[in-house]
Short mmCIF file of C-alpha atoms in Angstrom, two decimals:
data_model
loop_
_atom_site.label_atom_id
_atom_site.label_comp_id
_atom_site.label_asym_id
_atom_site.label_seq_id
_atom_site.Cartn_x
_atom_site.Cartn_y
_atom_site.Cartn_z
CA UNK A 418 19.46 -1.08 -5.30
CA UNK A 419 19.35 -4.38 -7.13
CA UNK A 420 19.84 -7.30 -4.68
CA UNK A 421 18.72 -8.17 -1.01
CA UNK A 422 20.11 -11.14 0.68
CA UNK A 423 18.31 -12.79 3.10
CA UNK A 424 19.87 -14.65 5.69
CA UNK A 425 18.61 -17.03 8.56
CA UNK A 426 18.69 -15.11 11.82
CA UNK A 427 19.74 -18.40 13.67
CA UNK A 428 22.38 -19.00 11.57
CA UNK A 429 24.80 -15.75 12.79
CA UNK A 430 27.68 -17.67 11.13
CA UNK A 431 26.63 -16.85 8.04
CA UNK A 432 25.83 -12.96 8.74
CA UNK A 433 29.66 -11.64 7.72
CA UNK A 434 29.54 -14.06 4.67
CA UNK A 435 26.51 -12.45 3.55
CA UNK A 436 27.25 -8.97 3.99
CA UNK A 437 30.20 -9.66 1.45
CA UNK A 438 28.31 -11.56 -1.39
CA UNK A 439 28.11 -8.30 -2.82
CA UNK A 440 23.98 -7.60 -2.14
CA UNK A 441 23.07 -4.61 -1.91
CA UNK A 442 21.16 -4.73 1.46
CA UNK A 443 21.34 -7.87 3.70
CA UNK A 444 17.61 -9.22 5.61
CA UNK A 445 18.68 -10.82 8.40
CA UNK A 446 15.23 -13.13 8.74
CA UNK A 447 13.77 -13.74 12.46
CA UNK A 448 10.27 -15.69 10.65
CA UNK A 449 9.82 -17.99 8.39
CA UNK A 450 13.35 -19.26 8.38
CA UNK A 451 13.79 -19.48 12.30
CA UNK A 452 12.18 -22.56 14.06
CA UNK A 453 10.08 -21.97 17.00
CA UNK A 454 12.87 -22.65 19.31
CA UNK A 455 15.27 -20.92 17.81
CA UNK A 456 13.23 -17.59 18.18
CA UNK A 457 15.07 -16.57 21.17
CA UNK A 458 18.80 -16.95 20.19
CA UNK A 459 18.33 -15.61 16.64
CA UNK A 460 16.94 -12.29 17.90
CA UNK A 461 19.89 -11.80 20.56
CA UNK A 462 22.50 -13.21 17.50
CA UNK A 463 20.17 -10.45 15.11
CA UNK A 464 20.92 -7.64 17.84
CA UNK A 465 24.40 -7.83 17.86
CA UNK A 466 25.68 -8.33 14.59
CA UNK A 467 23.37 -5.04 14.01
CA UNK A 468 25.32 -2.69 16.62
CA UNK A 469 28.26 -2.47 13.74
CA UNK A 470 26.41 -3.26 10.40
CA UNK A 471 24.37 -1.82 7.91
CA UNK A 472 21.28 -4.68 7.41
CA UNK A 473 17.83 -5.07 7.17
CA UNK A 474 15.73 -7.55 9.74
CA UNK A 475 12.72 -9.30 8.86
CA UNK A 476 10.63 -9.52 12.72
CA UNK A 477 7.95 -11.87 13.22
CA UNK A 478 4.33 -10.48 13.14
CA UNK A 479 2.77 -8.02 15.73
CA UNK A 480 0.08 -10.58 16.86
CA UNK A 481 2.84 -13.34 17.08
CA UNK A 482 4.26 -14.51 20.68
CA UNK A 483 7.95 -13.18 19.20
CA UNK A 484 6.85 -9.96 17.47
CA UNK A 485 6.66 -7.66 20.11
CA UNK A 486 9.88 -9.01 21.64
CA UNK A 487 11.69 -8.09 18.59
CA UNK A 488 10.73 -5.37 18.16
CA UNK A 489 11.65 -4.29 22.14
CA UNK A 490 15.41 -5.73 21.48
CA UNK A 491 15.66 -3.85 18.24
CA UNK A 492 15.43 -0.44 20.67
CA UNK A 493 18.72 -0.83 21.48
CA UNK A 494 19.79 -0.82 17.71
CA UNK A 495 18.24 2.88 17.18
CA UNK A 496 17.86 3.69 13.33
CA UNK A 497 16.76 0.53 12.63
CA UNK A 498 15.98 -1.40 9.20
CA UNK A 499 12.61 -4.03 9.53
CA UNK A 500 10.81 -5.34 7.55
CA UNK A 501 7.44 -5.83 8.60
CA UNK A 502 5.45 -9.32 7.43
CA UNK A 503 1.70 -9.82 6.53
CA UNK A 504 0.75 -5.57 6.65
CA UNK A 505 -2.74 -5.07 5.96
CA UNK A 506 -3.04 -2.12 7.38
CA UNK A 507 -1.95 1.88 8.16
CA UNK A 508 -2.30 0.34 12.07
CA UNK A 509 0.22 -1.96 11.54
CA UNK A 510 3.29 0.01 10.66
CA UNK A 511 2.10 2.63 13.09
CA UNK A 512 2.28 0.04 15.92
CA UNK A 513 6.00 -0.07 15.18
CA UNK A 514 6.44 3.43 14.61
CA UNK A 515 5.03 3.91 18.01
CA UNK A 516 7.45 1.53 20.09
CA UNK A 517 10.53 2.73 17.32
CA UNK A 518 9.96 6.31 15.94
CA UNK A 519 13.41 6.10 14.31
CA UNK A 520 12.74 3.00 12.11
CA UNK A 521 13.07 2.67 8.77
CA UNK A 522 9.99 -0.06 7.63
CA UNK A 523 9.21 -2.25 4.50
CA UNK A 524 6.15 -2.97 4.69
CA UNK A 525 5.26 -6.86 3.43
CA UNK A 526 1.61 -7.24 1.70
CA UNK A 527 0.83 -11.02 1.84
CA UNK A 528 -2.71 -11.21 1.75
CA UNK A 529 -5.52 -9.94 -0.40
CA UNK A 530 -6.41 -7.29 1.92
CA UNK A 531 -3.41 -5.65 2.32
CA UNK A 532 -2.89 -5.58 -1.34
CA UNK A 533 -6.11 -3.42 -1.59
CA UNK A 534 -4.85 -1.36 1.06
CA UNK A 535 -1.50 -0.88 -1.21
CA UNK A 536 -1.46 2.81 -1.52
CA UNK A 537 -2.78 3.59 2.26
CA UNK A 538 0.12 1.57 3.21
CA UNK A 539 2.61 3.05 1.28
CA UNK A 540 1.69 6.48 2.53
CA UNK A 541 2.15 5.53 6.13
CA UNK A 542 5.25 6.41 6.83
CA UNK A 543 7.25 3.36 5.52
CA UNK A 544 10.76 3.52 3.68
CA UNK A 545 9.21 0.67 1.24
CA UNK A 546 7.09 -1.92 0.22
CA UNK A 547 6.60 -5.26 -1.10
CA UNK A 548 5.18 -8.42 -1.44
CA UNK A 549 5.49 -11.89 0.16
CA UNK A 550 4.24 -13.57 -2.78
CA UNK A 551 3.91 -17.34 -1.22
CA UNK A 552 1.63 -16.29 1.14
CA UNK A 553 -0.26 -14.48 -1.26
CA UNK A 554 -0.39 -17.16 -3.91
CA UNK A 555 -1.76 -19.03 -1.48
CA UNK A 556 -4.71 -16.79 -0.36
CA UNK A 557 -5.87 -16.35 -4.16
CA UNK A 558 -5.73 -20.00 -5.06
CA UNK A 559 -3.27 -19.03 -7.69
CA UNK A 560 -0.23 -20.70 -9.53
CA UNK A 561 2.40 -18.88 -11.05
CA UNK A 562 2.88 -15.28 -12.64
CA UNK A 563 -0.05 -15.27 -14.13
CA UNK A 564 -2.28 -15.34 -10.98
CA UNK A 565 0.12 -12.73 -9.14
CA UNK A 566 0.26 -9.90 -12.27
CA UNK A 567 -2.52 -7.44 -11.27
CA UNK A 568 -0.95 -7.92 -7.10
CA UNK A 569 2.56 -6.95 -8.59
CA UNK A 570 1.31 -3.83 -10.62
CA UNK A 571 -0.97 -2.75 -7.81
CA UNK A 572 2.23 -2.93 -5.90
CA UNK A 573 4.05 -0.93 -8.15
CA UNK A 574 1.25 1.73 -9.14
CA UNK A 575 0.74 2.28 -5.20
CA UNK A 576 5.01 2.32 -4.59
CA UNK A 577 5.15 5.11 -7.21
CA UNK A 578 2.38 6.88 -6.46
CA UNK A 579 3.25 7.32 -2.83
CA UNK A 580 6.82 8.74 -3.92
CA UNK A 581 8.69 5.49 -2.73
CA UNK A 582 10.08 4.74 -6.60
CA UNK A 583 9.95 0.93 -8.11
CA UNK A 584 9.44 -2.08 -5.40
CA UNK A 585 11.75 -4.60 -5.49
CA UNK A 586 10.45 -8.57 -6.31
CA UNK A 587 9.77 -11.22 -3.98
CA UNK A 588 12.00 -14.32 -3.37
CA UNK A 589 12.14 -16.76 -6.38
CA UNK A 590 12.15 -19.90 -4.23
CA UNK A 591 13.82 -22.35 -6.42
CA UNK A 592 17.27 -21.63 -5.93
CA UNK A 593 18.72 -24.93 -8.37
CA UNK A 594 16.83 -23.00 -11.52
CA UNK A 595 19.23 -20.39 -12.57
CA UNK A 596 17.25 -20.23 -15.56
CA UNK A 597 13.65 -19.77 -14.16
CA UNK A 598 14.66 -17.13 -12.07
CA UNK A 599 16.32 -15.19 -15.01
CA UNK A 600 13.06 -15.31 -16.97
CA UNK A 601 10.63 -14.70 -13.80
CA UNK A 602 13.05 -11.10 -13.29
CA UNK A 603 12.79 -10.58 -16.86
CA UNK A 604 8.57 -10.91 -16.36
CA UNK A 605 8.94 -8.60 -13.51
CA UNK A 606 11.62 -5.85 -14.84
CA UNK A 607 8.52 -5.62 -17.77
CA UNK A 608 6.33 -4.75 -14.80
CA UNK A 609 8.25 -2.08 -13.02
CA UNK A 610 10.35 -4.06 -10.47
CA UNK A 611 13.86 -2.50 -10.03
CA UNK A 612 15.68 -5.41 -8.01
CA UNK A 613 14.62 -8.41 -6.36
CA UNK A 614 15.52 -10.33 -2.95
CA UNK A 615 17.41 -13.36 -2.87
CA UNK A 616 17.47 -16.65 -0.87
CA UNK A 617 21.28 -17.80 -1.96
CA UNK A 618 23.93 -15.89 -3.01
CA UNK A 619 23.85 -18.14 -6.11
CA UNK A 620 21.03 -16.09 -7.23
CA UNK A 621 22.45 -12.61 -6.93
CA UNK A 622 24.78 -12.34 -10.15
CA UNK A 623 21.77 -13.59 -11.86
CA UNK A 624 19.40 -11.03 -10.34
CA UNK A 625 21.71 -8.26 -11.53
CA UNK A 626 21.88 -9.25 -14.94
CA UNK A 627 18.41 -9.43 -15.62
CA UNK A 628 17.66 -5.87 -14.03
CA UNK A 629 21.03 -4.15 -15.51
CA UNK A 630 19.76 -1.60 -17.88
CA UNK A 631 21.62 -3.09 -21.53
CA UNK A 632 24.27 -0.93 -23.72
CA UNK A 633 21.54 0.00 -25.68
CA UNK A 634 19.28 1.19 -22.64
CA UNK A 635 21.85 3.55 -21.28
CA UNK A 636 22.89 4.98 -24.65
CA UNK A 637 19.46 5.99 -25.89
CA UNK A 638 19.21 7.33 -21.97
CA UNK A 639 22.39 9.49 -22.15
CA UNK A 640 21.73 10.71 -25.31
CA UNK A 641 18.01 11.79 -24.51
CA UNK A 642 19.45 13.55 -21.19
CA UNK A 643 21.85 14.95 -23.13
CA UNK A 644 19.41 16.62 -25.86
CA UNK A 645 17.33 17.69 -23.10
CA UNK A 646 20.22 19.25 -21.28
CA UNK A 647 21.07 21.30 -24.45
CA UNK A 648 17.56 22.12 -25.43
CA UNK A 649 16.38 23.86 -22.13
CA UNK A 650 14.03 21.83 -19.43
CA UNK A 651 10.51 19.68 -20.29
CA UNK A 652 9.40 21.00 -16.18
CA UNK A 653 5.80 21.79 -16.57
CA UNK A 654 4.90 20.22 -19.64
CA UNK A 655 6.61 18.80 -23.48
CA UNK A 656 9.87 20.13 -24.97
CA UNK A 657 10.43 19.67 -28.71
CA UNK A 658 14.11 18.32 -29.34
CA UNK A 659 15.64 19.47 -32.36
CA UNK A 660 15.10 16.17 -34.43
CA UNK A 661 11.62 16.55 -33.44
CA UNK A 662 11.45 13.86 -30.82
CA UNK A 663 8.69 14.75 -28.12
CA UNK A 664 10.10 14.64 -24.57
CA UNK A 665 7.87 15.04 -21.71
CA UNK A 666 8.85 15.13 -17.48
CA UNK A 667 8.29 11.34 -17.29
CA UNK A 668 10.63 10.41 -19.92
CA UNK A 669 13.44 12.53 -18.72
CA UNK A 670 12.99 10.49 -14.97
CA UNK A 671 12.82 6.93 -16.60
CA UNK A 672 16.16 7.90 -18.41
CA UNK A 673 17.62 9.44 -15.26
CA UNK A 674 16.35 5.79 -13.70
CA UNK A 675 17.89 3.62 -15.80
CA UNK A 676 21.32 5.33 -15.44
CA UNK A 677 21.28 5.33 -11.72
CA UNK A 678 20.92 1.53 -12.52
CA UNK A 679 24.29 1.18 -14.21
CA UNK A 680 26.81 -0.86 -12.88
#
């Protein structure tokens, strides 16, 4: 999965457009994008368009006075996507899991302290995570990618470790730089980031050509698989190619990665 489209939970007009922009996963957003006295009407509006579609919904926080009461309408949805703001702890995605056993959660780190608590997190029971990197920018009194690069590999280390594969990025905000956002998904592909959300549909066609694996990507990956394939397995340690090349388990996953990537 490459893209994730959010989408304004009070503005259900635009829920059918989004689902065809071609994202890979629509976030139907009931916080930061719905005003306080919208809360109400976006969560009924978020209910219904869910009984026949395939989406993601971003719920306000636990301790907020709308959390709760999303997460109560959401019942009636069943297996239902959320993704879960400002986790800093195992407690919080077991409060959900409690109240929705069936739910499928992405857990959001947006502070320092649930960063720390990356790998904990990730081990909870939760489908993914990720980061709300405005938030967290915030918090550490930091400005740009620079400030953010050891929160986005601690993100990805814990992801990985915890069997959940690559994270995807966080939002680029600006939506009128086409070309900032192609360089700030280049920065994070180098990281380990697999995909990132999106704010406009503008920004998906962009998003997927920065994290397409190129020509030359997929060729040296076919043709490693395919050495492997006719050398015997590298499962439980290194296997020798014929041209000498050393291959080892890792390897043969990044290649099978990369391919899964293709369009």
């Amino acid at each position: 999965m490459l893209t994730a489209l959010y989408v304004p939970g009070n503005r259900p007009e635009r829920f059918a457009k989004a689902a065809g922009s071609g994202a890979d996963l629509v976030i139907v957003d009931l916080e930061d994008a719905v005003p306080v006295d919208a809360k109400s009407a976006a969560r009924a509006a978020a209910v219904e368009w869910l009984a026949g579609s395939v989406a993601e919904v971003r719920v306000n926080t636990l301790d907020s006075p709308w959390g709760l009461d999303d997460l109560d309408a959401l019942a009636a949805v069943g297996e239902v996507r959320i993704r879960l703001p400002k986790v800093e702890s195992v407690d919080d995605v077991r409060r959900v899991l409690d109240l929705l056993p069936l739910a499928k959660i992405t857990a959001l780190l947006e502070s320092p302290l649930g960063v720390e608590r990356a790998f904990d997190i990730a081990c909870s029971g939760v489908v993914g995570v990720g980061l709300g990197e405005s938030d967290l920018s915030g918090l550490l009194g930091v400005d740009g990618p620079e400030g953010l690069a050891w929160s986005r590999g601690r993100l990805i280390s814990a992801s990985r470790a915890a069997g959940l594969g690559a994270p995807m990025m966080s939002v680029y905000p600006r939506v009128n730089d086409p070309d900032g956002l192609y360089a700030s998904c280049l920065t994070g592909r180098a990281l380990g980031f697999t995909g990132r959300a999106a704010i406009h549909p503008a920004q998906l066609p962009i998003i997927v050509e920065a994290f397409t694996p190129t020509s030359a990507e997929l060729a040296q990956a076919t043709e490693l698989l395919d050495a492997v394939a006719q050398a015997g397995t590298t499962e439980g340690g290194v296997l020798v190619l014929p041209d000498g090349r050393m291959v080892d388990p890792a390897m043969v996953t990044r290649a099978r990665e990369l391919l899964a990537l293709a369009p």
